[in-house]
Short mmCIF file of C-alpha atoms and ligand atoms in Angstrom, two decimals:
data_model
loop_
_atom_site.label_atom_id
_atom_site.label_comp_id
_atom_site.label_asym_id
_atom_site.label_seq_id
_atom_site.Cartn_x
_atom_site.Cartn_y
_atom_site.Cartn_z
CA UNK P 29 9.22 39.37 -6.38
CA UNK P 30 8.73 35.65 -6.09
CA UNK P 31 5.75 34.11 -7.87
CA UNK P 32 2.81 33.40 -5.52
CA UNK P 33 1.75 29.76 -5.75
CA UNK P 34 -1.33 27.93 -4.56
CA UNK P 35 -1.25 24.15 -4.25
CA UNK P 36 -4.48 22.12 -4.39
CA UNK P 37 -4.22 18.73 -2.70
CA UNK P 38 -6.67 16.16 -1.35
CA UNK P 39 -4.36 13.62 0.26
CA UNK P 40 -0.89 12.68 1.34
CA UNK P 41 0.80 15.73 -0.16
CA UNK P 42 4.22 14.35 -1.04
CA UNK P 43 4.33 16.51 -4.19
CA UNK P 44 3.28 19.49 -2.08
CA UNK P 45 6.21 18.68 0.22
CA UNK P 46 8.63 18.62 -2.72
CA UNK P 47 7.29 22.04 -3.77
CA UNK P 48 7.54 23.43 -0.22
CA UNK P 49 11.12 22.14 0.04
CA UNK P 50 12.05 23.75 -3.28
CA UNK P 51 10.46 27.04 -2.20
CA UNK P 52 12.52 26.97 0.99
CA UNK P 53 15.66 27.48 -1.10
CA UNK P 54 16.43 31.20 -1.26
CA UNK P 55 17.15 31.18 -5.00
CA UNK P 56 13.85 29.48 -5.92
CA UNK P 57 11.65 31.98 -7.81
CA UNK P 58 8.29 31.02 -6.22
CA UNK P 59 6.67 30.64 -2.80
CA UNK P 60 3.52 28.85 -1.66
CA UNK P 61 0.99 31.34 -0.27
CA UNK P 62 -1.86 28.90 0.34
CA UNK P 63 -2.61 25.17 0.26
CA UNK P 64 -6.24 24.34 -0.45
CA UNK P 65 -7.90 21.00 0.21
CA UNK P 66 -11.40 19.63 -0.19
CA UNK P 67 -10.68 17.22 2.70
CA UNK P 68 -10.49 18.52 6.23
CA UNK P 69 -8.05 15.86 7.40
CA UNK P 70 -5.78 15.81 4.36
CA UNK P 71 -2.16 15.30 5.48
CA UNK P 72 -1.34 17.97 2.89
CA UNK P 73 -2.95 20.60 5.14
CA UNK P 74 -0.73 19.44 8.00
CA UNK P 75 2.33 19.77 5.80
CA UNK P 76 1.29 23.32 4.94
CA UNK P 77 0.89 24.28 8.60
CA UNK P 78 4.23 22.70 9.46
CA UNK P 79 5.85 24.88 6.80
CA UNK P 80 4.11 28.00 8.09
CA UNK P 81 1.86 28.23 5.03
CA UNK P 82 -1.86 28.98 5.18
CA UNK P 83 -3.94 25.79 5.03
CA UNK P 84 -7.45 26.32 3.69
CA UNK P 85 -10.15 23.67 3.77
CA UNK P 86 -13.11 24.29 1.48
CA UNK P 87 -15.88 21.81 2.28
CA UNK P 88 -17.64 20.58 -0.87
CA UNK P 89 -20.71 19.87 1.26
CA UNK P 90 -21.23 23.61 1.63
CA UNK P 91 -21.94 24.00 -2.07
CA UNK P 92 -24.85 22.97 -4.26
CA UNK P 93 -22.68 22.09 -7.25
CA UNK P 94 -19.18 22.04 -8.69
CA UNK P 95 -19.49 25.52 -10.17
CA UNK P 96 -20.35 27.05 -6.79
CA UNK P 97 -17.34 25.35 -5.14
CA UNK P 98 -15.04 26.45 -7.94
CA UNK P 99 -16.31 30.04 -7.83
CA UNK P 100 -15.30 30.25 -4.17
CA UNK P 101 -11.99 28.54 -4.91
CA UNK P 102 -11.31 31.11 -7.61
CA UNK P 103 -12.23 33.97 -5.29
CA UNK P 104 -9.95 32.70 -2.51
CA UNK P 105 -7.00 32.28 -4.88
CA UNK P 106 -7.51 35.64 -6.55
CA UNK P 107 -7.77 37.36 -3.15
CA UNK P 108 -4.30 36.05 -2.32
CA UNK P 109 -2.74 37.27 -5.57
CA UNK P 110 -1.97 33.75 -6.75
CA UNK P 111 -0.07 33.69 -10.05
CA UNK P 112 0.11 29.92 -10.54
CA UNK P 113 -2.09 27.11 -9.20
CA UNK P 114 -0.61 23.63 -8.92
CA UNK P 115 -2.92 20.66 -8.54
CA UNK P 116 -1.07 17.89 -6.73
CA UNK P 117 -3.33 14.94 -6.05
CA UNK P 118 -6.46 17.14 -6.01
CA UNK P 119 -9.25 14.61 -6.43
CA UNK P 120 -11.89 16.91 -7.87
CA UNK P 121 -12.67 17.63 -11.47
CA UNK P 122 -12.39 21.37 -11.96
CA UNK P 123 -15.19 23.09 -13.85
CA UNK P 124 -14.79 25.39 -16.85
CA UNK P 125 -15.37 28.34 -14.48
CA UNK P 126 -12.06 27.59 -12.77
CA UNK P 127 -10.21 26.46 -15.87
CA UNK P 128 -11.04 29.69 -17.72
CA UNK P 129 -10.12 31.88 -14.76
CA UNK P 130 -6.67 30.27 -14.52
CA UNK P 131 -6.07 29.42 -18.18
CA UNK P 132 -2.33 29.18 -18.77
CA UNK P 133 -1.73 29.62 -15.02
CA UNK P 134 -2.71 26.17 -13.71
CA UNK P 135 -0.59 23.02 -13.71
CA UNK P 136 -1.32 19.41 -12.80
CA UNK P 137 0.87 16.38 -12.29
CA UNK P 138 -0.22 12.94 -13.41
CA UNK P 139 1.56 9.61 -12.82
CA UNK P 140 1.66 8.38 -16.42
CA UNK P 141 3.19 9.31 -19.75
CA UNK P 142 0.16 11.16 -21.10
CA UNK P 143 -1.83 10.78 -23.26
CA UNK P 144 -1.58 7.16 -22.08
CA UNK P 145 -3.56 6.25 -18.98
CA UNK P 146 -5.39 9.43 -17.92
CA UNK P 147 -7.77 9.36 -14.96
CA UNK P 148 -7.66 7.29 -11.80
CA UNK P 149 -5.16 4.52 -11.01
CA UNK P 150 -2.73 5.38 -13.79
CA UNK P 151 -0.03 3.05 -12.48
CA UNK P 152 -2.51 0.15 -12.28
CA UNK P 153 -3.60 0.94 -15.85
CA UNK P 154 0.02 0.85 -17.06
CA UNK P 155 0.63 -2.52 -15.36
CA UNK P 156 -2.63 -4.02 -16.63
CA UNK P 157 -1.77 -2.88 -20.14
CA UNK P 158 1.63 -4.52 -19.97
CA UNK P 159 3.52 -1.28 -20.60
CA UNK P 160 7.33 -1.59 -20.39
CA UNK P 161 7.83 2.11 -19.72
CA UNK P 162 5.82 4.28 -17.35
CA UNK P 163 6.36 7.78 -16.01
CA UNK P 164 4.91 11.10 -15.02
CA UNK P 165 3.70 14.25 -16.75
CA UNK P 166 3.35 17.87 -15.69
CA UNK P 167 0.82 19.63 -17.89
CA UNK P 168 -1.27 22.77 -18.08
CA UNK P 169 -4.86 22.29 -16.97
CA UNK P 170 -7.52 22.50 -19.65
CA UNK P 171 -11.18 21.52 -19.66
CA UNK P 172 -10.49 17.83 -20.28
CA UNK P 173 -9.25 15.07 -17.99
CA UNK P 174 -5.41 15.15 -17.84
CA UNK P 175 -5.46 16.48 -21.39
CA UNK P 176 -3.76 19.89 -21.36
CA UNK P 177 -0.48 20.90 -23.05
CA UNK P 178 2.51 18.95 -21.72
CA UNK P 179 5.28 20.86 -19.92
CA UNK P 180 7.63 18.07 -18.77
CA UNK P 181 7.67 14.29 -18.77
CA UNK P 182 9.93 11.67 -17.23
CA UNK P 183 10.02 7.97 -17.98
CA UNK P 184 10.80 5.06 -15.67
CA UNK P 185 11.05 1.35 -16.53
CA UNK P 186 8.35 -1.09 -15.51
CA UNK P 187 10.28 -3.89 -13.82
CA UNK P 188 9.24 -7.54 -13.83
CA UNK P 189 7.38 -8.22 -10.59
CA UNK P 190 6.31 -4.60 -10.13
CA UNK P 191 3.18 -4.00 -8.09
CA UNK P 192 1.11 -0.85 -8.22
CA UNK P 193 3.01 0.30 -5.11
CA UNK P 194 6.55 -0.35 -6.35
CA UNK P 195 5.81 1.29 -9.70
CA UNK P 196 4.10 4.26 -8.03
CA UNK P 197 7.13 4.74 -5.76
CA UNK P 198 9.53 4.74 -8.75
CA UNK P 199 7.34 7.27 -10.58
CA UNK P 200 7.01 9.45 -7.48
CA UNK P 201 10.78 10.05 -7.37
CA UNK P 202 10.45 11.65 -10.79
CA UNK P 203 7.33 13.59 -9.81
CA UNK P 204 9.12 15.17 -6.86
CA UNK P 205 11.99 16.28 -9.07
CA UNK P 206 9.89 17.41 -12.02
CA UNK P 207 7.10 19.46 -10.40
CA UNK P 208 9.44 22.02 -8.80
CA UNK P 209 11.35 22.20 -12.08
CA UNK P 210 8.16 22.99 -14.04
CA UNK P 211 7.23 25.66 -11.49
CA UNK P 212 10.68 27.20 -11.81
CA UNK P 213 10.37 27.33 -15.62
CA UNK P 214 6.95 28.98 -15.33
CA UNK P 215 8.17 31.47 -12.73
CA UNK P 216 11.11 32.41 -14.93
CA UNK P 217 8.70 33.12 -17.80
CA UNK P 218 10.20 30.35 -19.89
CA UNK P 219 7.01 28.47 -20.86
CA UNK P 220 4.97 29.48 -23.90
CA UNK P 221 1.87 27.56 -24.99
CA UNK P 222 1.48 27.22 -28.76
CA UNK P 223 -1.56 25.09 -29.47
CA UNK P 224 -0.85 21.69 -27.94
CA UNK P 225 2.84 22.40 -27.54
CA UNK P 226 4.65 24.06 -24.70
CA UNK P 227 7.82 25.79 -25.86
CA UNK P 228 10.52 25.92 -23.19
CA UNK P 229 12.82 28.88 -23.68
CA UNK P 230 16.46 28.10 -22.86
CA UNK P 231 18.00 29.71 -19.83
CA UNK P 232 19.47 33.15 -20.55
CA UNK P 233 23.11 32.87 -21.60
CA UNK P 234 22.81 29.30 -22.90
C1 LIG Z 305 0.61 11.63 -7.39
O1 LIG Z 305 0.97 10.39 -7.91
C2 LIG Z 305 0.16 12.56 -8.48
O2 LIG Z 305 0.80 12.35 -9.69
C3 LIG Z 305 -1.29 12.21 -8.62
O3 LIG Z 305 -1.73 11.94 -7.31
C4 LIG Z 305 -0.63 11.56 -6.51
C5 LIG Z 305 -0.58 12.51 -5.36
O4 LIG Z 305 0.39 12.12 -4.42
N1 LIG Z 305 -2.03 13.25 -9.29
P1 LIG Z 305 0.81 13.13 -3.29
O5 LIG Z 305 -0.47 13.53 -2.54
O6 LIG Z 305 1.47 14.31 -3.92
O7 LIG Z 305 1.72 12.36 -2.39
#
């Protein structure tokens, strides 16, 4: 049986699209069962519908606090038998309620080489800092901000004359390749968390 994925996205959803495209391949060991957004008009929800995947909007305004929102999020995901939750541009901080419920079963992607430049505007931070190398990271979600154990990273050069947009576009190419790869490794049972480290088991027969 293919692993049931949920994707959490607030915006454009290009990483979601890369995941949907990967899942459309018959040999890919996971499928997206629901896409959840905190924004009613998120293009990510449109992408889900276009792929025939359930698109679920949970309105933060309906909840008194973060914990109440996250409790409903957890309930909705659990009801759908979700085995892995992938945040992809989900612009909400997730509370310990959620993080504990999905410990070791929640991934995030961040457009920097963590632990450098966590938080918002990572590409801008890298440029402002004068970094020569930038990149992206897929990591497990923990209770901190972009701080969980690292699964995969990819580096790209910062070119002279880069703007936030040109650098973001170069990083995004790597994001779209790397997120499906991390999901595949998880689905194949090849990721083991040991403290801060994620051990990737080689493919059988290698
Ligand atoms: C990506 O750069 C991702 O790393 C970050 O937010 C952006 C989301 O882009 N967390 P998209 O919505 O997947 O196009």
